[in-house]
PDB file of C-alpha atoms in Angstrom:
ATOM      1  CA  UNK A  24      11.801 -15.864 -79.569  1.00  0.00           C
ATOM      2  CA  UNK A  25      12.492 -15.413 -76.049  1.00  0.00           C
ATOM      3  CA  UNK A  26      13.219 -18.376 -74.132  1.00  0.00           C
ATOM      4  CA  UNK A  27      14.824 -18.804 -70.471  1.00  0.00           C
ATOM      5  CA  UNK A  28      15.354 -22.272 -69.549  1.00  0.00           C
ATOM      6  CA  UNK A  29      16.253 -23.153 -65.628  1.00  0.00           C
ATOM      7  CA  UNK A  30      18.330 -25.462 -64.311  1.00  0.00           C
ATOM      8  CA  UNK A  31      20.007 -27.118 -60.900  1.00  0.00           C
ATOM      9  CA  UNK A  32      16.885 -27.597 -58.825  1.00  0.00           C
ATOM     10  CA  UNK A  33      16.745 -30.957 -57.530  1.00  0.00           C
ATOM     11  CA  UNK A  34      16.296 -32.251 -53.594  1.00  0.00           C
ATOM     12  CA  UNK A  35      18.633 -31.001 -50.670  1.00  0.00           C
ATOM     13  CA  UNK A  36      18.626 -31.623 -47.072  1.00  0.00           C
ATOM     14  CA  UNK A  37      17.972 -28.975 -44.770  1.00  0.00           C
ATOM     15  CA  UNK A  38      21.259 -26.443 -44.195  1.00  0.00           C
ATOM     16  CA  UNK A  39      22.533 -27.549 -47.590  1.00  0.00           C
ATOM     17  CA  UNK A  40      23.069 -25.455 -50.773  1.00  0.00           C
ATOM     18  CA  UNK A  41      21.893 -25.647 -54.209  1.00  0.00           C
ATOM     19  CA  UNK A  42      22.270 -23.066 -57.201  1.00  0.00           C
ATOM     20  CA  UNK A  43      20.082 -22.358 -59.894  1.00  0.00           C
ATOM     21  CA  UNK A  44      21.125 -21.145 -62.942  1.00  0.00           C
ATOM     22  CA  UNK A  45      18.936 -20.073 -65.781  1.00  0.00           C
ATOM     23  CA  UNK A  46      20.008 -19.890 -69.321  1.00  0.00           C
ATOM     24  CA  UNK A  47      18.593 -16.680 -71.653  1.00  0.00           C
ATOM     25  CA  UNK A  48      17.736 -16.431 -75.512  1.00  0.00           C
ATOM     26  CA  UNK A  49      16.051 -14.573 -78.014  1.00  0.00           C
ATOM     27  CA  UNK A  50      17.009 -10.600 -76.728  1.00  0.00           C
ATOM     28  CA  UNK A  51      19.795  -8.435 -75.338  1.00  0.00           C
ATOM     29  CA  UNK A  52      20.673 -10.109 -72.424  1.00  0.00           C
ATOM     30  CA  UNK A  53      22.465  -7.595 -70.496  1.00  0.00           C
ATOM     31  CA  UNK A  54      19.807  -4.515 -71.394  1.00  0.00           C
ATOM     32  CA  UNK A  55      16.906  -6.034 -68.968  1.00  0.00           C
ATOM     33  CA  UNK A  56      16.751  -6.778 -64.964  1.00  0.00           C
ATOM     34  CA  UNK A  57      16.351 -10.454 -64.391  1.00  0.00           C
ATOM     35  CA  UNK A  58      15.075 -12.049 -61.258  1.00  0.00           C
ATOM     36  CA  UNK A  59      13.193 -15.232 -59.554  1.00  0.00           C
ATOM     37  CA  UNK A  60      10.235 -15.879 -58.462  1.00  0.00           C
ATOM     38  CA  UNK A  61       9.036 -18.867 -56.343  1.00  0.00           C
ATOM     39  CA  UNK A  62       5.726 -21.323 -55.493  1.00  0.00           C
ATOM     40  CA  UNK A  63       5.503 -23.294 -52.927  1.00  0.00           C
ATOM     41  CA  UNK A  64       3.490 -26.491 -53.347  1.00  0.00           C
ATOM     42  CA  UNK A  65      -0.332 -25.276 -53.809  1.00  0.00           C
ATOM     43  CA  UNK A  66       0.682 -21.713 -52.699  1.00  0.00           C
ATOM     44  CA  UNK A  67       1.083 -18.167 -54.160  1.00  0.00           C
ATOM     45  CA  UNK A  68       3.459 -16.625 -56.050  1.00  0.00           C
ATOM     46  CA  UNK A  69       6.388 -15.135 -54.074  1.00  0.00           C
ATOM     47  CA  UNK A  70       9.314 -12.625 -55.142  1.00  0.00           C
ATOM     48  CA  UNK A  71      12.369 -13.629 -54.228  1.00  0.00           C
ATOM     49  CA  UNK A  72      15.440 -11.354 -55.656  1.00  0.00           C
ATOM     50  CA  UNK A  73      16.082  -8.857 -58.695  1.00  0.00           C
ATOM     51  CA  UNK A  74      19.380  -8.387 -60.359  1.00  0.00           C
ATOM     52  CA  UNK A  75      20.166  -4.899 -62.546  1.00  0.00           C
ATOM     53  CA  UNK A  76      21.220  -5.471 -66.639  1.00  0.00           C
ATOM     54  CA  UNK A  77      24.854  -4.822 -65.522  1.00  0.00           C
ATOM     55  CA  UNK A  78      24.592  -6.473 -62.234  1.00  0.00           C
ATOM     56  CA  UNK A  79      25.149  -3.144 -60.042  1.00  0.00           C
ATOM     57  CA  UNK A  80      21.759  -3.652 -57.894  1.00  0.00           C
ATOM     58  CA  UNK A  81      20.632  -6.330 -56.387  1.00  0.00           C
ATOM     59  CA  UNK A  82      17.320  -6.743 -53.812  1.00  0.00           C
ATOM     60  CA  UNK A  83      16.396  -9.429 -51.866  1.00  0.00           C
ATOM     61  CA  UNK A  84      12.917 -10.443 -50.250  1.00  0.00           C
ATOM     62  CA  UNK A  85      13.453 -10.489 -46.214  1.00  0.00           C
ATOM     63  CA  UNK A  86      12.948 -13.798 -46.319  1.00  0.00           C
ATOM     64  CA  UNK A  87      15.823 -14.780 -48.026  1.00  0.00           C
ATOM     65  CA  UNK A  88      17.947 -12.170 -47.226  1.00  0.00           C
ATOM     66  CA  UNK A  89      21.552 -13.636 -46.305  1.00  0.00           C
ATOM     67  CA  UNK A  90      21.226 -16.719 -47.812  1.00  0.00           C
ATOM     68  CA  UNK A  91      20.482 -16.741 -51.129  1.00  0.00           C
ATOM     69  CA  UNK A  92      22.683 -14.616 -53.555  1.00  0.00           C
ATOM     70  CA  UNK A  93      21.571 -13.553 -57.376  1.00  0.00           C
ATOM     71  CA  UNK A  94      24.169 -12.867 -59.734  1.00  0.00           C
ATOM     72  CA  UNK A  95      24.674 -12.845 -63.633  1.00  0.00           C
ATOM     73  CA  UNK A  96      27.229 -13.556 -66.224  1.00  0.00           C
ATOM     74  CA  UNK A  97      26.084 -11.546 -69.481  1.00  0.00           C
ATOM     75  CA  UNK A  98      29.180 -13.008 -71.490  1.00  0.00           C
ATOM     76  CA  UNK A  99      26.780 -16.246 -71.180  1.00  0.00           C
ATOM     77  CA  UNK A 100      23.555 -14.501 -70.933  1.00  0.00           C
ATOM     78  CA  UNK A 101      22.885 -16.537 -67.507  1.00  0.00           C
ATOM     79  CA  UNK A 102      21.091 -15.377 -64.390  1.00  0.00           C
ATOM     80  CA  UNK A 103      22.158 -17.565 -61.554  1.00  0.00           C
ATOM     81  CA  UNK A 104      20.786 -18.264 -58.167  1.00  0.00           C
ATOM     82  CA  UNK A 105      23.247 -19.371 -55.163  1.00  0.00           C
ATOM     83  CA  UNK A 106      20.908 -20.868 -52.315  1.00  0.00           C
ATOM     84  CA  UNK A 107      22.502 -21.688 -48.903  1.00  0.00           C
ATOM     85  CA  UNK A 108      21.303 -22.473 -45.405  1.00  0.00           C
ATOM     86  CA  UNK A 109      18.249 -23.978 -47.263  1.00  0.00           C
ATOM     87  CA  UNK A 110      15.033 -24.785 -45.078  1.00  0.00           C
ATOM     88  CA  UNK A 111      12.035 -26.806 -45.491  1.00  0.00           C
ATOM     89  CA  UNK A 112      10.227 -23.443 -46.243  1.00  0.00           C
ATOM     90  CA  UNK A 113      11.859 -22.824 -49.535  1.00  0.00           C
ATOM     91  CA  UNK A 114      10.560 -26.251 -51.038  1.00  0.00           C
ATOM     92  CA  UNK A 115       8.942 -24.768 -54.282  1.00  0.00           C
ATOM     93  CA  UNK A 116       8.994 -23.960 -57.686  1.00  0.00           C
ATOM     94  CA  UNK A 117      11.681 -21.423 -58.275  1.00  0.00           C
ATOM     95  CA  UNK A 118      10.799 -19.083 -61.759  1.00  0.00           C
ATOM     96  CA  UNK A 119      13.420 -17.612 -63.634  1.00  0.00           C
ATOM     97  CA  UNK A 120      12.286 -13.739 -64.797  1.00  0.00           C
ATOM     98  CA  UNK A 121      12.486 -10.947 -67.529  1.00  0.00           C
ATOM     99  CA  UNK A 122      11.714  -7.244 -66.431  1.00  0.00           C
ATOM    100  CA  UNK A 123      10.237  -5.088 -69.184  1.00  0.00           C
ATOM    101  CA  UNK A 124      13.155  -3.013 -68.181  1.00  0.00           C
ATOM    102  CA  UNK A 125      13.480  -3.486 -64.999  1.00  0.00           C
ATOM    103  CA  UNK A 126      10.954  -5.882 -62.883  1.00  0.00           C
ATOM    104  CA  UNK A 127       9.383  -3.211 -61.485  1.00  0.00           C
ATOM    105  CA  UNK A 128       7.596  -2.537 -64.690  1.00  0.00           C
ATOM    106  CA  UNK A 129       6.071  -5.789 -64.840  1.00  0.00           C
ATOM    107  CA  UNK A 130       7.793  -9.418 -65.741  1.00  0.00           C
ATOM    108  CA  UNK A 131       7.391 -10.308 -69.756  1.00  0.00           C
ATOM    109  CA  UNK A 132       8.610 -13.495 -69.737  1.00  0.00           C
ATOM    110  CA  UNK A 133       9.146 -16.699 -67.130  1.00  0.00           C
ATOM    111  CA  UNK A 134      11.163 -19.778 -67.413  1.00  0.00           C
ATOM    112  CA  UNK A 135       9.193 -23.374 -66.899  1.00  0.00           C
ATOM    113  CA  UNK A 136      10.693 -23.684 -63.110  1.00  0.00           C
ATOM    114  CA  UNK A 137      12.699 -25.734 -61.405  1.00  0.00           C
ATOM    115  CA  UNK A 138      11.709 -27.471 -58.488  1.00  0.00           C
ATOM    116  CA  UNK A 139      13.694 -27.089 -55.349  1.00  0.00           C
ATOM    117  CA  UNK A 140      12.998 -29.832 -52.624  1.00  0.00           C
ATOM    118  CA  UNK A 141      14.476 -29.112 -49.271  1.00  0.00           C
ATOM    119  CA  UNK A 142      14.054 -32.801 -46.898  1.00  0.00           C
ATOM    120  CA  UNK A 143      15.952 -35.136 -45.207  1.00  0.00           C
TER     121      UNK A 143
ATOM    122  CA  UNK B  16       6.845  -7.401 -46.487  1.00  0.00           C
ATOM    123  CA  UNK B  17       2.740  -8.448 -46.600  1.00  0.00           C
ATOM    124  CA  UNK B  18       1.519  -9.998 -49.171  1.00  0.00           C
ATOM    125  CA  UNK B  19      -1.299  -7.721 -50.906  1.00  0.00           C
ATOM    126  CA  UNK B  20      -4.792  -8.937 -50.231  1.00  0.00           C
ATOM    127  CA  UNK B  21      -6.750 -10.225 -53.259  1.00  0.00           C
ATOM    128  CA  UNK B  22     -10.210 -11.928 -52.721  1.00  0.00           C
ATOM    129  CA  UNK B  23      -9.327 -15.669 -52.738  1.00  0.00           C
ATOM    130  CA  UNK B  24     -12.316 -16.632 -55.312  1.00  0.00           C
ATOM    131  CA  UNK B  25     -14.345 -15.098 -57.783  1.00  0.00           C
ATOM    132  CA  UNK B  26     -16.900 -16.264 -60.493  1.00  0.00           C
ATOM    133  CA  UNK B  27     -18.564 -15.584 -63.214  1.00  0.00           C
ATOM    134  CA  UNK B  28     -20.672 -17.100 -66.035  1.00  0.00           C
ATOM    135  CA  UNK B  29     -19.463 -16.758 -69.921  1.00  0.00           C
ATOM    136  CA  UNK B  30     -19.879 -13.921 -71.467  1.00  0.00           C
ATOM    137  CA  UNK B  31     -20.228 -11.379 -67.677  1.00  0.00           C
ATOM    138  CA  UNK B  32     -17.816  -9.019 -66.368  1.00  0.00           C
ATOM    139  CA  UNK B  33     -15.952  -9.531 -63.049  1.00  0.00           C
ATOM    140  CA  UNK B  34     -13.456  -7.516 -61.827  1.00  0.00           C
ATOM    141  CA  UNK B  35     -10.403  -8.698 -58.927  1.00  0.00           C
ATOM    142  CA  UNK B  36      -9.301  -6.204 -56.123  1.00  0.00           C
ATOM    143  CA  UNK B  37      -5.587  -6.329 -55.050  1.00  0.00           C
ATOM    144  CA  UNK B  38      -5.486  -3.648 -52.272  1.00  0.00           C
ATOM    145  CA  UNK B  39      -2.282  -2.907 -50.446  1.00  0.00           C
ATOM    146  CA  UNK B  40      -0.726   0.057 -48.573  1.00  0.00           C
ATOM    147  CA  UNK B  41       0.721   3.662 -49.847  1.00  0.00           C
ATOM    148  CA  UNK B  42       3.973   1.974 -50.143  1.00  0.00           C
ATOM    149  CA  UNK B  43       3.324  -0.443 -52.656  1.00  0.00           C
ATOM    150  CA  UNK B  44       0.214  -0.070 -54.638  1.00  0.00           C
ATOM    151  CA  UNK B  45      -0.872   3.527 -53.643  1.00  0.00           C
ATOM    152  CA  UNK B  46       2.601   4.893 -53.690  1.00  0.00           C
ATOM    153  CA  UNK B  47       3.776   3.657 -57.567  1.00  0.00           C
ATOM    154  CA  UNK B  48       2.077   3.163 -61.095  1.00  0.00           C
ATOM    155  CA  UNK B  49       3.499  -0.161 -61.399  1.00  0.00           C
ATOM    156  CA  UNK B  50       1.152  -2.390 -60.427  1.00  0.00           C
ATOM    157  CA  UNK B  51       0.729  -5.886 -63.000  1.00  0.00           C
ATOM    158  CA  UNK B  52      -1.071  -8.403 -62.936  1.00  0.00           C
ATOM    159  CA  UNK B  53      -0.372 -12.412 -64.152  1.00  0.00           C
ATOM    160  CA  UNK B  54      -2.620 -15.365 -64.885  1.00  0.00           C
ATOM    161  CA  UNK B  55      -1.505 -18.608 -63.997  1.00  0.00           C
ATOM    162  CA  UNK B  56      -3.273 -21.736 -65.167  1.00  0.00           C
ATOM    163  CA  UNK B  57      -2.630 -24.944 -63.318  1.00  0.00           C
ATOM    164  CA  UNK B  58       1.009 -26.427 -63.952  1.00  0.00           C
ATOM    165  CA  UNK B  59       1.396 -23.793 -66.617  1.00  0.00           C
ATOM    166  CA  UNK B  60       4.197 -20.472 -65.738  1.00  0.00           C
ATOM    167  CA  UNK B  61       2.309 -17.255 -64.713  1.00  0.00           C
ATOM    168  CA  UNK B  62       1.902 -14.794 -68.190  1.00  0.00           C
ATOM    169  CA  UNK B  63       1.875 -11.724 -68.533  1.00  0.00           C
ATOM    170  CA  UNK B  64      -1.701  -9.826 -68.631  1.00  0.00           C
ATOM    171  CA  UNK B  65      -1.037  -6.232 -67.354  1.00  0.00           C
ATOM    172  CA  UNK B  66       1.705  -4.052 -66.515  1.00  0.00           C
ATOM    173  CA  UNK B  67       2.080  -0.504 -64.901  1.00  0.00           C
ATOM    174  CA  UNK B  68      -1.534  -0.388 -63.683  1.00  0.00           C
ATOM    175  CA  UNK B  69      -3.026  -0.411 -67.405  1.00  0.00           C
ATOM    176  CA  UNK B  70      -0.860  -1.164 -70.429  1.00  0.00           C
ATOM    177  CA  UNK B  71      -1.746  -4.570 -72.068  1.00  0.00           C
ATOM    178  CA  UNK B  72       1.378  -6.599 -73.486  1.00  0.00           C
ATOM    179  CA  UNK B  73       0.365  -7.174 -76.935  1.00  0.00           C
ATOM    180  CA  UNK B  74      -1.672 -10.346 -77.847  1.00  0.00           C
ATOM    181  CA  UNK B  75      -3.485 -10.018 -74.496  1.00  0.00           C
ATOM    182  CA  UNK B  76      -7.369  -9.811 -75.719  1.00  0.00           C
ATOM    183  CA  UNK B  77      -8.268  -6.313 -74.568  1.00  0.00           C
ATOM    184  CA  UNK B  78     -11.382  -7.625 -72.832  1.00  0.00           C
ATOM    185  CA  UNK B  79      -8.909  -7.421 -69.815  1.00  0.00           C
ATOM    186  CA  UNK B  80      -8.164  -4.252 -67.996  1.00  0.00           C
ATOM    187  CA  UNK B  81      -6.547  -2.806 -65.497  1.00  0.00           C
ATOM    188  CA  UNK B  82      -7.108   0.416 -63.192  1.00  0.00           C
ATOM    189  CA  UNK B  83      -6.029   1.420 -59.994  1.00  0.00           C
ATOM    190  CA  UNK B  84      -7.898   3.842 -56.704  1.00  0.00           C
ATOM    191  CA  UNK B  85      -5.929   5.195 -53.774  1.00  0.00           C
ATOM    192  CA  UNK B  86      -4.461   1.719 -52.159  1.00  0.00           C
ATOM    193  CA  UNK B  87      -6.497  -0.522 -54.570  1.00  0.00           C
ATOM    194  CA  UNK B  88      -5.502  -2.021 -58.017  1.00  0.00           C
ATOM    195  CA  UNK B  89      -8.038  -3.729 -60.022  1.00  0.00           C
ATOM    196  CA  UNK B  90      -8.349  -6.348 -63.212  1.00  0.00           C
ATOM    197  CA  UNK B  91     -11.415  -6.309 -64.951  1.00  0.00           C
ATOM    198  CA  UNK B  92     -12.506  -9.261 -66.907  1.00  0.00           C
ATOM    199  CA  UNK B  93     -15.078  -8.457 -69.753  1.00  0.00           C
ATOM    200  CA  UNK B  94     -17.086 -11.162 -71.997  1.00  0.00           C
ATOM    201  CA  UNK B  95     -15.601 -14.047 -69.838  1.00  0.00           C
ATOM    202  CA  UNK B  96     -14.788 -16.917 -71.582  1.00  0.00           C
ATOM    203  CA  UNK B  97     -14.096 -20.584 -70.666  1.00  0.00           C
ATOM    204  CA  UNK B  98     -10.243 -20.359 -71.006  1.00  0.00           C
ATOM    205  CA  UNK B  99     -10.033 -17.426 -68.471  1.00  0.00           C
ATOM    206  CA  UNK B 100     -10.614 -19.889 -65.995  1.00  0.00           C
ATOM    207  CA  UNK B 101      -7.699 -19.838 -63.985  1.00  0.00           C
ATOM    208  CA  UNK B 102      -5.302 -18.366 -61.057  1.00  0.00           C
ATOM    209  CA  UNK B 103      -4.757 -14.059 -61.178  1.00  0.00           C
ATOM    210  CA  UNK B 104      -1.795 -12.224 -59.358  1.00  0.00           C
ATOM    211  CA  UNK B 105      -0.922  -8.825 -58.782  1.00  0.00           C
ATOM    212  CA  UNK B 106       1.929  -7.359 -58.139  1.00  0.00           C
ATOM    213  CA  UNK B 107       3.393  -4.390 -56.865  1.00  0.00           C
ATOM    214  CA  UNK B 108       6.863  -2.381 -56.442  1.00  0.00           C
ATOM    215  CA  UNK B 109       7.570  -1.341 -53.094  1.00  0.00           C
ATOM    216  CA  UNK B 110       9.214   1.287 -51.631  1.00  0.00           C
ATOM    217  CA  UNK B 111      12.009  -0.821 -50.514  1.00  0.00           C
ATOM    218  CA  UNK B 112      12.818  -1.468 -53.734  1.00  0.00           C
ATOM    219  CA  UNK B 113      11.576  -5.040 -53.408  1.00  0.00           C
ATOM    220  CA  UNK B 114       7.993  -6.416 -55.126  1.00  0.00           C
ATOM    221  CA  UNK B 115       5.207  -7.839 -53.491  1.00  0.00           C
ATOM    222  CA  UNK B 116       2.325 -10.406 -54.930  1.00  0.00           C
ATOM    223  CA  UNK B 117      -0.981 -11.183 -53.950  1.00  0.00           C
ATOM    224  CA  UNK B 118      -2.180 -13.907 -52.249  1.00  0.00           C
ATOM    225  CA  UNK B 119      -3.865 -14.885 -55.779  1.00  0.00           C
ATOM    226  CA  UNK B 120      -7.494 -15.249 -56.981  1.00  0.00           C
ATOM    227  CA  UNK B 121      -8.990 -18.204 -58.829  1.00  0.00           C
ATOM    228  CA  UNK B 122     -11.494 -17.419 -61.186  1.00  0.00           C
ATOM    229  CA  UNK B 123     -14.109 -19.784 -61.971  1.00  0.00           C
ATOM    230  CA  UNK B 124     -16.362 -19.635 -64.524  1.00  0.00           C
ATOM    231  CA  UNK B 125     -19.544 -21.249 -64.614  1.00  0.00           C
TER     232      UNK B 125
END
């Protein structure tokens, strides 16, 4: 059974950093993209970054871009999430995601969230 | 990167059709055959419902569907049924290599 279980969300003041990290079960870790995926309180769903199976590619959603930085350890099968410079904007629910493949094919599987809280 | 637009309601009473437009540009939706779409119900993770355009993950009933026109992506709901009720997303690959959601549709059903 697949299973992807996020952690490290939590509440951060504005300019501060916080990093996710997301824990993978259940298939080949390294053969599939990852990525995240955010809601904001009552919003829409928003991309936010896609990592390769071996880590070569990354992309990054413009409004992100600089900031945050995805990466992945497949000795531990764990997708991680490095957020700096946080604002109030990127309050939300941050998802943790399997690509059929890669996430351009569609995304299989999501993690419960974590919920980032950017406030002073 | 816009959002793609999706109609922000729909409805429907048990046992209809509807069907939810997710229209974007020829650099997202018009310019790729991968297109999916996710339902979302309240405090619950988005699943899965379809992926590149039409292909249903299995153990999604096949009263949904998926097709896509040009610009414009669609999910078609046949037979409604009280648990469909609920939040729908598409999503797109762009050409910048990035993807793009809708704004979302909540589906109602009376």
């Amino acid at each position: 059974e697949v299973q992807l279980l996020e952690s490290g969300g939590g509440l951060v003041q504005p300019g501060g950093s916080l990093r996710l990290s997301c824990v993978a079960s259940g298939f080949t870790f390294s053969s599939y993209a990852m990525g995240w995926v955010r809601q904001a309180p009552g919003k829409g769903l928003e991309w936010v970054s896609s990592i390769s199976g071996y880590g070569v590619s990354t992309s990054y959603a413009d409004s992100v871009k600089g900031r945050f930085t995805i990466s992945r350890d497949n000795s531990k099968n764990t997708l991680y999430l490095q957020m700096n410079s946080l604002r109030a904007e990127d309050t939300a629910v941050y998802y943790c995601a399997k690509g059929i493949g890669g996430l351009k094919y569609g995304i299989d599987y999501w993690g419960q969230g974590a919920l980032v809280t950017v406030s002073s | 990167q816009s959002a793609l637009t999706q109609p922000a309601s729909v409805s429907g009473s048990p046992g209809q059709s509807i069907t939810i437009s997710c229209t974007g540009t020829s650099s997202d939706v018009g310019g790729y055959d991968y297109v999916s779409w996710y339902q979302q119900h309240p405090g619950k993770a988005p699943k899965l419902m379809i992926y590149e355009v039409s292909n249903r993950p299995s153990g999604v009933p096949d009263r949904f569907s998926g097709s896509k026109s040009g610009n414009t992506a669609s999910l078609t709901i046949s037979g409604l049924q009280a648990e469909d009720e609920a939040d729908y997303y598409c999503c797109s690959y762009t050409s910048s290599t990035t993807l793009v959601f809708g704004g979302g549709t909540k589906l109602t059903v009376l």
